[in-house]
XYZ file of C-alpha atoms in Angstrom:
499
model
C 14.756 -18.678 6.254
C 13.457 -19.396 9.644
C 12.489 -22.958 8.297
C 16.790 -23.619 7.617
C 17.327 -21.822 11.274
C 14.617 -24.883 12.849
C 16.182 -27.361 10.998
C 20.129 -26.223 11.370
C 19.426 -27.022 14.911
C 21.338 -24.754 17.538
C 19.486 -24.356 20.673
C 16.121 -25.557 19.151
C 16.727 -29.349 18.859
C 17.311 -32.033 20.581
C 20.492 -33.698 21.711
C 21.228 -37.108 20.398
C 23.255 -39.941 22.821
C 26.414 -39.147 20.849
C 26.477 -35.257 21.070
C 28.816 -33.653 23.375
C 27.427 -30.470 26.067
C 31.400 -28.914 25.982
C 31.383 -29.690 21.922
C 28.206 -27.869 21.639
C 29.701 -24.731 23.850
C 32.780 -24.444 21.993
C 30.689 -24.477 18.356
C 29.023 -21.536 20.614
C 31.388 -19.490 21.055
C 32.661 -20.474 17.787
C 29.605 -18.996 16.092
C 30.140 -15.976 17.851
C 33.579 -15.175 16.027
C 32.096 -15.953 13.042
C 32.096 -13.399 9.997
C 29.465 -13.183 7.394
C 30.082 -12.055 3.805
C 26.012 -10.588 3.316
C 26.751 -9.591 -0.629
C 27.712 -13.633 -1.159
C 24.836 -15.416 1.275
C 22.526 -17.483 -1.117
C 19.464 -16.822 1.720
C 18.676 -16.492 4.903
C 20.463 -14.607 7.648
C 23.827 -16.707 7.683
C 26.513 -16.679 5.443
C 28.494 -19.259 2.969
C 30.218 -22.291 4.022
C 33.209 -19.699 3.108
C 32.290 -17.298 6.041
C 31.850 -20.077 8.373
C 35.212 -21.395 8.216
C 36.610 -25.276 7.300
C 34.234 -27.119 10.092
C 30.968 -26.154 7.892
C 33.282 -26.416 4.064
C 33.320 -29.009 1.973
C 35.116 -30.132 -1.466
C 33.687 -29.108 -4.272
C 31.443 -25.604 -4.746
C 30.517 -23.066 -1.630
C 26.948 -24.135 -0.391
C 25.319 -21.738 1.659
C 24.938 -22.741 5.193
C 21.962 -20.985 7.336
C 23.035 -19.751 10.673
C 22.674 -21.040 13.618
C 21.751 -19.203 16.939
C 23.759 -19.622 19.987
C 23.119 -22.549 22.804
C 24.341 -23.037 26.351
C 23.383 -20.422 29.322
C 22.867 -16.585 28.424
C 25.562 -14.323 29.705
C 24.865 -11.088 31.065
C 26.862 -8.408 30.646
C 28.462 -5.119 31.372
C 27.282 -1.913 30.603
C 29.477 0.170 28.282
C 30.165 2.608 30.606
C 31.024 0.150 33.084
C 34.534 -0.633 30.865
C 37.483 0.826 29.259
C 37.167 1.971 26.072
C 39.415 0.068 24.558
C 37.547 -2.341 25.641
C 34.106 -0.994 24.428
C 34.086 -3.077 20.149
C 35.275 -6.205 22.345
C 31.682 -5.672 24.347
C 29.840 -4.615 21.882
C 30.205 -7.908 19.778
C 29.633 -9.745 23.050
C 26.390 -8.088 23.460
C 25.702 -8.711 19.799
C 25.700 -12.632 20.700
C 23.750 -12.202 23.527
C 20.959 -10.505 21.276
C 20.968 -13.629 18.180
C 19.439 -15.882 20.994
C 16.030 -17.069 19.993
C 13.476 -16.661 22.794
C 10.004 -18.277 23.145
C 7.374 -14.862 23.849
C 3.955 -17.001 23.386
C 4.701 -18.155 27.110
C 5.175 -14.790 29.231
C 6.585 -16.848 32.128
C 8.939 -18.444 30.180
C 12.988 -17.464 29.690
C 12.016 -14.510 32.160
C 16.245 -13.762 32.958
C 16.936 -14.323 29.612
C 14.234 -12.202 27.828
C 15.511 -9.066 30.886
C 19.412 -9.719 29.143
C 18.796 -9.615 25.614
C 16.271 -6.374 26.555
C 19.032 -4.632 28.577
C 21.497 -5.686 25.536
C 19.837 -4.443 23.206
C 18.768 -1.397 25.032
C 22.607 -0.452 25.622
C 23.267 -1.341 21.932
C 20.643 1.468 20.178
C 21.974 4.089 23.240
C 25.748 3.181 22.145
C 24.787 3.591 18.199
C 22.866 7.203 19.010
C 25.063 8.132 21.290
C 27.582 8.145 18.973
C 30.387 7.355 21.105
C 32.434 4.962 19.038
C 32.781 4.510 15.660
C 31.877 1.206 15.451
C 34.240 -0.882 13.706
C 33.729 -3.132 9.910
C 33.421 -5.858 11.524
C 30.865 -5.179 14.193
C 28.790 -3.798 11.430
C 28.581 -6.825 9.698
C 27.813 -8.346 12.605
C 25.299 -6.378 13.514
C 23.329 -6.949 10.578
C 23.259 -10.477 11.062
C 22.499 -10.292 14.661
C 19.544 -8.019 13.381
C 18.717 -10.146 10.129
C 18.261 -13.584 12.462
C 15.465 -11.322 14.769
C 13.493 -9.648 12.194
C 13.875 -11.921 8.948
C 11.119 -15.022 10.405
C 7.769 -16.410 8.689
C 5.481 -14.524 9.301
C 2.332 -16.011 10.802
C -0.645 -16.557 8.034
C -3.709 -14.735 8.107
C -6.685 -15.798 10.367
C -8.528 -17.005 7.335
C -5.694 -18.781 6.132
C -5.307 -20.498 10.193
C -8.953 -21.441 10.113
C -9.894 -22.294 6.681
C -12.687 -20.123 6.398
C -13.789 -17.925 3.706
C -11.446 -14.618 3.788
C -13.316 -11.936 5.163
C -13.121 -8.288 4.684
C -9.580 -7.076 5.843
C -11.543 -3.932 7.584
C -13.219 -6.268 9.649
C -10.257 -8.242 10.914
C -8.354 -7.847 14.094
C -4.811 -7.312 13.249
C -2.098 -10.190 14.698
C -0.071 -8.533 17.116
C 3.503 -9.776 17.236
C 4.226 -11.171 21.056
C 7.952 -9.890 20.558
C 7.341 -6.866 19.675
C 9.058 -5.947 23.008
C 12.691 -7.358 21.863
C 11.925 -6.783 17.952
C 11.014 -2.897 17.941
C 14.903 -2.367 19.863
C 16.087 -4.713 16.727
C 14.249 -2.209 14.594
C 15.784 0.929 16.526
C 18.898 -0.415 16.833
C 18.910 -0.893 12.645
C 17.193 2.843 12.146
C 19.736 4.408 14.193
C 22.213 2.949 11.951
C 21.026 3.769 9.104
C 20.823 7.265 9.754
C 23.664 8.243 11.825
C 26.004 10.155 10.205
C 28.932 7.721 11.043
C 27.856 5.795 9.092
C 29.707 5.421 5.690
C 27.322 4.359 3.019
C 30.330 2.280 1.141
C 30.897 -0.032 3.825
C 27.022 -0.263 5.432
C 25.690 -1.091 1.379
C 28.353 -4.398 1.714
C 25.509 -6.016 4.458
C 22.670 -3.795 3.618
C 22.573 -5.675 0.322
C 19.825 -6.193 -2.580
C 19.258 -9.583 -0.305
C 18.570 -7.399 2.749
C 16.097 -5.039 1.163
C 14.291 -7.653 -0.383
C 13.437 -9.275 3.006
C 13.109 -6.092 4.934
C 9.897 -5.797 1.697
C 8.851 -9.138 3.099
C 8.383 -8.460 6.182
C 5.686 -5.517 4.863
C 2.917 -8.031 5.275
C 3.370 -7.974 8.551
C -0.566 -7.640 10.627
C 1.256 -5.723 13.424
C 0.661 -1.770 12.136
C 3.662 -1.136 15.034
C 6.233 -3.341 12.794
C 4.440 -1.920 9.574
C 5.078 1.748 10.903
C 9.048 0.861 11.585
C 9.176 -0.947 8.083
C 8.442 2.227 6.227
C 10.563 4.630 8.350
C 13.750 2.272 7.524
C 12.983 1.779 4.103
C 12.636 5.650 3.379
C 16.052 6.071 4.971
C 17.747 3.631 3.255
C 16.260 4.799 -0.022
C 17.154 8.534 0.918
C 20.692 7.280 2.162
C 21.856 4.608 -0.399
C 20.908 6.064 -3.673
C 22.556 2.671 -5.713
C 19.635 0.750 -4.503
C 17.300 3.101 -5.685
C 16.140 1.768 -8.401
C 15.764 -2.041 -6.777
C 14.019 -0.848 -4.438
C 10.868 0.965 -7.001
C 11.189 -2.008 -8.729
C 10.368 -4.563 -6.048
C 7.851 -2.901 -4.741
C 6.298 -3.467 -8.300
C 6.765 -6.058 -8.153
C 4.808 -6.588 -4.834
C 2.399 -4.330 -6.419
C 1.522 -6.631 -9.020
C 1.358 -9.833 -7.518
C -1.272 -7.784 -4.990
C -3.589 -6.769 -7.845
C -3.649 -10.087 -10.019
C -2.516 -12.785 -8.030
C -3.596 -12.584 -3.740
C -5.381 -9.171 -3.275
C -4.435 -9.624 0.844
C -1.298 -7.806 1.814
C -1.263 -5.720 4.482
C 1.773 -3.036 3.580
C 0.069 -1.308 0.442
C -0.665 1.933 2.471
C 3.050 1.930 3.910
C 4.513 1.163 0.697
C 2.404 4.026 -0.732
C 3.269 6.451 1.951
C 7.160 5.780 0.926
C 5.831 6.038 -2.615
C 3.883 9.282 -1.764
C 7.495 10.757 -0.667
C 9.620 9.307 -3.733
C 7.246 10.766 -6.258
C 7.317 13.723 -4.471
C 11.224 13.901 -5.441
C 10.794 13.266 -9.084
C 12.714 15.219 -11.699
C 11.358 16.822 -14.478
C 11.587 15.822 -17.669
C 9.921 12.609 -15.767
C 11.583 9.346 -16.730
C 9.167 7.166 -19.222
C 10.116 4.503 -16.622
C 8.117 6.391 -13.475
C 5.161 7.326 -16.301
C 4.951 3.512 -16.542
C 4.794 2.613 -13.279
C 1.801 5.192 -12.915
C -0.514 3.070 -15.941
C 0.838 -0.608 -14.869
C 0.366 -0.249 -10.982
C -0.873 2.184 -9.455
C -4.545 2.987 -11.480
C -4.691 -0.731 -11.750
C -4.348 -0.593 -7.545
C -8.025 1.138 -7.789
C -8.826 -2.340 -8.538
C -8.860 -4.384 -5.793
C -12.585 -4.268 -3.170
C -9.400 -3.805 -0.414
C -9.105 -0.463 -1.746
C -10.402 1.434 1.089
C -7.745 0.157 3.377
C -4.816 1.990 1.829
C -6.837 5.073 -0.601
C -6.090 7.816 0.912
C -2.221 7.213 0.098
C -3.084 5.851 -3.289
C -5.151 8.961 -3.918
C -1.784 11.366 -2.809
C 0.511 9.590 -4.930
C -1.491 9.825 -8.178
C -2.575 13.726 -7.479
C 1.368 14.418 -7.248
C 1.857 12.870 -10.512
C -0.684 15.179 -12.027
C 1.267 18.281 -9.670
C 4.092 17.224 -11.169
C 3.343 16.504 -14.944
C -0.172 18.382 -15.992
C -0.314 16.478 -19.040
C -0.401 13.108 -17.237
C -4.257 14.452 -16.401
C -6.041 13.135 -18.828
C -4.321 9.268 -18.895
C -5.281 9.665 -14.889
C -9.090 10.943 -15.022
C -9.321 7.837 -17.886
C -7.317 5.097 -15.716
C -10.123 6.175 -12.811
C -12.797 5.759 -15.434
C -11.386 2.532 -16.226
C -11.696 1.169 -12.730
C -14.341 2.794 -12.189
C -17.065 0.400 -9.464
C -20.056 -0.618 -10.944
C -21.907 -1.901 -7.460
C -19.858 -0.285 -4.661
C -20.876 2.489 -3.702
C -18.938 3.117 -0.626
C -15.817 2.645 -3.480
C -17.375 4.828 -5.864
C -17.720 8.015 -3.239
C -13.993 7.287 -2.973
C -13.346 7.734 -6.654
C -15.323 10.337 -6.541
C -12.976 12.225 -3.984
C -10.230 11.116 -5.730
C -11.448 12.906 -8.990
C -11.974 16.364 -7.245
C -8.500 16.316 -5.989
C -7.107 15.055 -9.843
C -9.850 17.919 -11.465
C -8.065 20.427 -9.189
C -4.407 19.970 -10.967
C -5.825 19.557 -14.479
C -5.344 22.095 -17.198
C -8.005 23.053 -19.530
C -6.170 21.163 -22.454
C -6.444 18.083 -20.330
C -9.751 18.397 -19.538
C -11.278 19.022 -22.722
C -9.425 15.148 -24.202
C -11.514 13.125 -21.309
C -14.284 15.577 -20.680
C -16.717 13.545 -22.416
C -16.396 10.342 -20.972
C -16.123 11.816 -17.766
C -19.074 13.525 -17.662
C -20.910 10.632 -18.917
C -19.909 8.486 -15.532
C -20.650 11.837 -13.350
C -24.246 11.664 -14.646
C -24.311 8.310 -13.523
C -23.231 9.635 -10.455
C -25.959 11.981 -10.328
C -28.730 9.767 -10.634
C -27.326 6.999 -8.110
C -29.710 5.837 -5.448
C -27.110 5.751 -3.144
C -27.744 9.594 -1.846
C -23.897 9.502 -0.743
C -22.889 8.954 -4.282
C -25.247 11.184 -5.674
C -24.710 14.049 -3.443
C -20.199 13.187 -3.585
C -21.169 14.213 -7.164
C -22.897 17.028 -6.696
C -20.167 18.423 -4.580
C -17.957 18.901 -7.470
C -19.793 22.501 -8.469
C -18.313 23.646 -5.163
C -14.809 23.796 -6.444
C -14.308 25.953 -8.109
C -11.364 25.871 -10.503
C -13.564 22.744 -11.392
C -16.770 25.222 -11.760
C -14.111 26.759 -14.105
C -13.251 24.154 -16.451
C -16.896 22.770 -16.672
C -17.690 26.727 -17.664
C -15.266 26.503 -20.452
C -16.852 23.645 -22.119
C -20.232 24.422 -20.831
C -21.790 23.715 -24.608
C -20.069 20.209 -24.368
C -20.543 19.156 -20.610
C -24.641 20.475 -19.924
C -26.276 18.621 -23.030
C -25.054 15.195 -21.447
C -25.630 15.864 -17.733
C -29.131 18.019 -18.214
C -30.955 14.886 -18.179
C -29.956 13.538 -14.779
C -30.646 17.139 -13.449
C -34.248 16.492 -14.871
C -34.426 12.613 -13.275
C -33.397 14.418 -10.250
C -35.563 16.649 -9.647
C -38.605 15.028 -10.944
C -37.968 11.241 -8.704
C -34.815 11.503 -6.835
C -35.791 9.850 -3.273
C -33.088 11.874 -1.173
C -34.633 15.757 -0.092
C -30.566 16.320 -0.164
C -30.451 15.404 -3.577
C -33.236 16.785 -4.552
C -31.965 20.426 -3.285
C -28.385 20.242 -4.580
C -29.562 19.370 -8.060
C -31.940 22.640 -8.205
C -28.952 24.670 -7.039
C -26.245 23.193 -9.727
C -28.886 23.734 -12.334
C -30.068 27.280 -11.532
C -25.942 27.603 -11.899
C -25.584 26.423 -15.583
C -29.055 28.726 -15.950
C -27.029 31.837 -14.931
C -23.704 30.448 -16.686
C -25.590 30.527 -20.061
C -29.729 30.800 -20.015
C -29.317 30.221 -23.622
C -28.356 27.454 -23.504
C -29.900 26.035 -20.663
C -32.753 26.664 -22.790
C -31.707 24.991 -25.956
C -30.891 21.978 -23.591
C -34.541 22.134 -21.654
C -36.122 22.403 -25.111
C -34.342 19.025 -26.655
C -34.783 17.219 -23.350
C -38.684 17.825 -23.500
C -37.995 16.999 -27.575
C -36.571 13.742 -26.218
C -39.285 13.247 -23.705
C -42.092 13.923 -25.773
C -41.041 11.337 -28.001
C -40.067 8.417 -25.955
C -43.559 9.131 -24.596
C -45.260 8.544 -27.953
C -43.258 5.689 -28.564
C -44.243 3.978 -24.878
C -47.695 5.204 -26.442
C -47.161 3.217 -29.752
C -45.916 0.053 -27.995
C -48.722 -0.058 -25.017
C -51.210 -0.218 -28.477
C -49.719 -2.542 -30.113
C -49.840 -4.753 -27.560
C -53.245 -3.574 -26.886
C -53.652 -4.380 -31.083
C -51.980 -8.319 -30.187
C -53.923 -9.262 -27.069
C -57.200 -7.958 -28.996
C -56.373 -10.087 -31.820
C -55.279 -13.324 -29.839
C -58.401 -12.950 -28.078
C -60.606 -12.979 -31.492
C -58.292 -15.645 -32.883
C -59.346 -17.984 -29.545
C -62.810 -17.223 -30.205
C -62.632 -18.297 -33.723
C -61.221 -21.308 -32.829
C -63.578 -22.158 -30.282
C -66.317 -21.352 -32.801
C -64.788 -23.556 -35.435
C -64.357 -26.623 -32.727
């Protein structure tokens, strides 16, 4: 859209010799009175040729024409309180026109007067909407959404590694690129938020302008590196989801698509955490029995989000969403636990610690029947974590026994679980380098002994037999190698005598 604006010219193109300054001023004034039908637009912040009138239309099918930002000098306008009530709607439109000017914020000394005029106009518009001092007309609402579109829908700057051509660095270590025009942009977002939440806003009217195209462009902005912008977008989109019921399926599907592209293509997106925060609230409101669409979303989008390397940046929000599903429908626990095991990290110890924390939250909401379905593969993985040479992984796995509900599930199924993990306990006690892990292992081992002494002794006997057999095999292997070495040496001696 930004490219279209730049090509369109407006206040940014150099005048040619044949350009008439007075004509440009007239065109600017005409643009201010244009009514744009957002429902029929093909893209960008502006409307189609029909909306722009005969001057821009040609014979044949209507072709979308981008909105041209106003040109010419910016006019300072009076405040709402200084004009009669009957004039306020007209003043509202004039202030919107002023706010459509696109100013250069890369240079703080440039357009100082214009920036202040625009800032004052935006503050006045926000106060006007917030105060509810007058219900704005449909024309004003349409023009306001157009002004908001002109300001916020823009090309985001490329990520730092895309700018330099260098290898992408860890997103955790990157400094966010802050939006230089934020002082104005914040007021534009505040205006949109106040419009959406206002009790005076009629959704039947507003949905003509806050349409699918508008929502999709809002979602594109979640990739902004500026956390302040993402926070506003999160709040606004959540409010739109709550107020415009007609948009709900579309918003969920659009967020799905962002996740798919992130997981399977780019693995880089700044707003995954904020989108998951919105979804956490949405999932919390799901009705039971849960729709198949929502279960598919869990399996196809949420669980695969554990795969990217940058999962640490949004894991807290992801874990909340996953846990919400299990708390809503306990039968999903088996699906979730097997999904976690599928994407369990092999070489990233920090991710393993995160997974173990999430696993504890899921198990907290798991009931016995679902636990029994997945306990064998689950405790095989926990057994590997217990023996991890990274002490934080082993320690976090042992902390699972601090949770009373998990201990209760383990106790009910101890005859299956203890034989799986007994060897890991013995290995830690005899050879783990970390004293904290050693001490915790002793405590958990003692818990099993007190839980079922007979089972514990049986596991110990089987372990000793297994160790004895392993030692016997190792000794036999050593003896075989010794015999081979002796035979080879004897063969070498005989060859030398023969020679």
